[in-house]
């Protein structure tokens, strides 16, 4: 089954404790991205990646890092989480630009709480 | 840069009634438009997409949307609401040769029995 997976689905942590949220897709997509979803704000892009070793900032990159060492994986790293990073996080991948098809396919989400 | 405005953060309809969720976009170039649905505790699922082939787009679960360039709108409709349609709906816009997808704030649809 074609899918985007994320782990963990739920995470409660404390301020300053480094964490990583993993993301993997099995559709051979070059494009992957991370979003955060906050009430009333919709989804905002954190980082995206056009291919292996190619990443760039989205609209809200502060406090986050990413890496893309393999095509299928795109982990999100919070080096020193703070309470304002409490949010619902989604990973997504897209068939663009391999195909002229711009839709993105989303993982199930990771709900992060930072206390 | 492109952007999306969804009118109404909450919409409530009765089962069997027409569903109308409004979306207006802003884009300096011809846009690609999408509607996604998010059921509780799940990710976003693509309902339908507009890619300039036809102005009336049909999606899954009898949803459809019409692209109206003169009104810069892409409203989502369904003739008859079902209880299972209760979810949050997001309108999104991308542009040609750029996958910078921008989302609206979302509309939560409630379906009353």
Coordinates of C-alpha atoms in Angstrom, one line a residue:
Chain A
X1 CA 0.0 0.0 0.0
X2 CA 1.3 3.4 -1.0
X3 CA 1.7 5.5 2.2
X4 CA 3.5 8.0 4.3
X5 CA 4.3 6.8 7.8
X6 CA 5.3 8.8 10.8
X7 CA 6.5 7.8 14.3
X8 CA 5.7 8.4 17.0
X9 CA 2.0 9.3 16.7
X10 CA 2.0 10.9 20.1
X11 CA 4.8 12.4 22.1
X12 CA 5.0 14.2 25.4
X13 CA 8.3 15.7 26.3
X14 CA 9.9 18.4 28.4
X15 CA 11.5 21.7 27.3
X16 CA 15.0 21.3 26.0
X17 CA 15.1 17.5 25.4
X18 CA 16.1 16.8 21.9
X19 CA 13.7 14.7 19.8
X20 CA 13.3 13.3 16.4
X21 CA 10.1 12.5 14.5
X22 CA 10.6 10.0 11.7
X23 CA 8.9 10.1 8.3
X24 CA 9.0 7.5 5.5
X25 CA 7.3 7.1 2.2
X26 CA 7.2 4.1 -0.1
X27 CA 6.1 5.9 -3.3
X28 CA 9.6 6.8 -4.6
X29 CA 8.7 10.5 -4.4
X30 CA 11.5 13.1 -4.6
X31 CA 9.6 15.8 -2.9
X32 CA 8.9 15.7 0.8
X33 CA 7.8 18.3 3.3
X34 CA 6.9 18.9 7.0
X35 CA 4.0 20.9 8.2
X36 CA 2.6 22.0 11.5
X37 CA -1.1 22.4 12.1
X38 CA -2.4 24.8 14.7
X39 CA -6.1 25.7 15.3
X40 CA -7.3 28.6 13.1
X41 CA -4.0 28.7 11.2
X42 CA -4.4 25.7 8.9
X43 CA -1.1 23.9 7.9
X44 CA 2.1 25.8 7.7
X45 CA 5.2 24.5 6.0
X46 CA 8.3 24.0 8.2
X47 CA 10.8 22.5 5.7
X48 CA 10.8 20.8 2.4
X49 CA 13.1 18.7 0.4
X50 CA 13.3 18.4 -3.4
X51 CA 15.6 15.4 -3.3
X52 CA 18.3 13.6 -1.3
X53 CA 20.6 16.2 0.3
X54 CA 18.5 19.1 -0.9
X55 CA 16.4 20.8 1.7
X56 CA 15.0 24.3 2.2
X57 CA 13.1 26.4 4.7
X58 CA 9.4 26.8 4.6
X59 CA 7.4 29.5 6.4
X60 CA 8.1 28.5 10.0
X61 CA 11.5 26.8 10.2
X62 CA 12.8 28.4 13.5
X63 CA 13.6 25.7 16.1
X64 CA 13.5 22.8 13.6
X65 CA 16.1 20.9 11.6
X66 CA 15.7 18.3 8.9
X67 CA 17.9 15.9 6.9
X68 CA 17.4 13.9 3.8
X69 CA 20.0 11.2 3.4
X70 CA 17.8 8.7 1.7
X71 CA 15.0 9.3 -0.7
X72 CA 12.4 7.6 1.4
X73 CA 13.1 9.2 4.8
X74 CA 12.8 12.8 6.0
X75 CA 13.2 13.1 9.7
X76 CA 12.2 16.2 11.7
X77 CA 14.5 17.2 14.5
X78 CA 13.8 19.5 17.4
X79 CA 17.2 20.1 19.1
X80 CA 15.7 22.0 22.0
X81 CA 11.9 21.9 22.0
X82 CA 9.9 24.7 23.6
X83 CA 6.2 24.9 24.6
X84 CA 5.4 26.9 21.5
X85 CA 6.3 23.9 19.4
X86 CA 3.4 22.0 20.9
X87 CA 1.4 21.2 17.8
X88 CA 0.2 18.5 15.3
X89 CA 2.9 17.7 12.8
X90 CA 2.4 16.2 9.3
X91 CA 4.9 14.8 6.9
X92 CA 3.9 14.7 3.2
X93 CA 5.3 13.6 -0.1
X94 CA 4.5 14.5 -3.7
X95 CA 5.0 13.0 -7.1
X96 CA 6.1 16.4 -8.4
X97 CA 8.4 17.1 -10.2
X98 CA 8.8 13.6 -11.5
X99 CA 5.2 13.8 -12.6
X100 CA 3.4 17.1 -13.3
X101 CA 1.1 16.3 -10.4
X102 CA 1.1 18.7 -7.5
X103 CA -1.0 17.0 -4.9
X104 CA 0.7 16.0 -1.6
X105 CA 0.1 12.8 0.3
X106 CA 0.1 13.1 4.0
X107 CA 1.1 10.9 6.9
X108 CA -1.2 10.3 9.9
X109 CA 0.3 13.0 12.0
X110 CA 2.3 13.3 15.2
X111 CA 0.8 15.1 18.1
X112 CA 3.6 16.7 20.1
X113 CA 3.2 18.3 23.6
X114 CA 6.2 20.1 25.1
X115 CA 5.8 20.9 28.8
Chain B
X1 CA 2.6 34.6 -3.5
X2 CA -0.6 32.6 -3.6
X3 CA -3.0 32.3 -0.6
X4 CA -6.3 30.8 0.3
X5 CA -9.2 32.1 2.3
X6 CA -11.9 29.8 3.6
X7 CA -15.1 31.6 4.6
X8 CA -16.6 30.1 7.7
X9 CA -14.6 28.2 10.3
X10 CA -17.7 26.1 11.2
X11 CA -20.5 24.9 9.0
X12 CA -23.5 22.9 10.2
X13 CA -26.0 21.1 8.0
X14 CA -28.7 18.6 8.4
X15 CA -28.3 15.1 7.1
X16 CA -29.5 15.1 3.5
X17 CA -29.0 18.8 3.0
X18 CA -26.7 20.5 0.5
X19 CA -23.1 21.0 1.7
X20 CA -21.4 24.2 0.5
X21 CA -17.9 25.1 1.8
X22 CA -16.4 28.3 0.4
X23 CA -12.8 28.9 -0.8
X24 CA -11.4 31.9 -2.4
X25 CA -7.8 32.1 -3.7
X26 CA -5.3 34.7 -4.6
X27 CA -2.6 33.9 -7.2
X28 CA -0.7 35.9 -9.7
X29 CA -0.4 32.9 -12.0
X30 CA -2.9 30.2 -13.0
X31 CA -3.3 28.1 -9.8
X32 CA -3.6 24.5 -9.0
X33 CA -6.3 24.0 -6.4
X34 CA -7.1 21.2 -4.0
X35 CA -9.6 20.2 -1.4
X36 CA -8.5 17.9 1.4
X37 CA -10.5 16.3 4.2
X38 CA -9.3 15.5 7.7
X39 CA -11.2 13.0 9.8
X40 CA -10.6 13.0 13.5
X41 CA -7.1 11.7 14.5
X42 CA -6.1 11.2 10.9
X43 CA -4.0 12.8 8.2
X44 CA -5.3 14.8 5.3
X45 CA -6.9 12.9 2.4
X46 CA -7.2 14.4 -1.1
X47 CA -10.8 14.9 -2.1
X48 CA -10.3 16.5 -5.5
X49 CA -8.0 18.7 -7.5
X50 CA -8.2 21.3 -10.2
X51 CA -5.4 21.4 -12.7
X52 CA -6.9 23.5 -15.5
X53 CA -8.3 20.5 -17.5
X54 CA -12.0 21.2 -16.6
X55 CA -13.6 23.8 -14.4
X56 CA -16.0 21.4 -12.7
X57 CA -14.1 18.8 -10.8
X58 CA -15.5 15.7 -9.3
X59 CA -13.9 14.0 -6.3
X60 CA -14.5 11.1 -4.0
X61 CA -17.7 10.6 -2.0
X62 CA -19.8 12.7 -4.4
X63 CA -18.0 15.9 -3.6
X64 CA -17.4 18.3 -6.4
X65 CA -15.9 21.8 -6.9
X66 CA -16.1 24.5 -9.5
X67 CA -13.2 26.7 -10.5
X68 CA -14.5 30.2 -11.2
X69 CA -11.7 32.4 -12.4
X70 CA -13.8 35.6 -12.5
X71 CA -14.7 35.1 -8.8
X72 CA -11.3 33.6 -7.8
X73 CA -13.3 30.9 -6.1
X74 CA -13.2 27.1 -5.8
X75 CA -16.2 26.2 -3.6
X76 CA -16.8 22.6 -2.5
X77 CA -20.3 21.1 -2.7
X78 CA -22.1 17.9 -2.1
X79 CA -25.8 17.5 -2.9
X80 CA -26.7 15.5 0.1
X81 CA -24.8 15.4 3.4
X82 CA -24.1 12.2 5.2
X83 CA -23.2 11.8 8.8
X84 CA -19.8 10.4 7.8
X85 CA -19.0 13.7 6.1
X86 CA -18.4 15.3 9.5
X87 CA -14.8 16.4 9.3
X88 CA -12.5 19.3 8.8
X89 CA -12.0 20.5 5.2
X90 CA -9.0 22.4 3.9
X91 CA -8.7 24.3 0.6
X92 CA -5.1 24.6 -0.8
X93 CA -3.4 26.3 -3.7
X94 CA -0.1 25.5 -5.6
X95 CA 1.2 27.0 -8.8
X96 CA 2.8 25.6 -11.9
X97 CA 6.4 24.5 -11.5
X98 CA 6.4 25.2 -7.8
X99 CA 5.1 22.9 -5.1
X100 CA 4.7 25.7 -2.5
X101 CA 1.3 24.6 -1.3
X102 CA -0.7 27.1 0.8
X103 CA -3.6 26.0 3.0
X104 CA -6.6 27.8 4.2
X105 CA -7.5 27.8 7.9
X106 CA -10.0 25.0 7.5
X107 CA -13.7 24.6 7.8
X108 CA -15.2 22.2 10.3
X109 CA -18.3 20.5 9.0
X110 CA -20.9 19.2 11.4
X111 CA -23.8 17.0 10.2
X112 CA -26.9 16.9 12.3
X113 CA -29.2 13.9 12.2

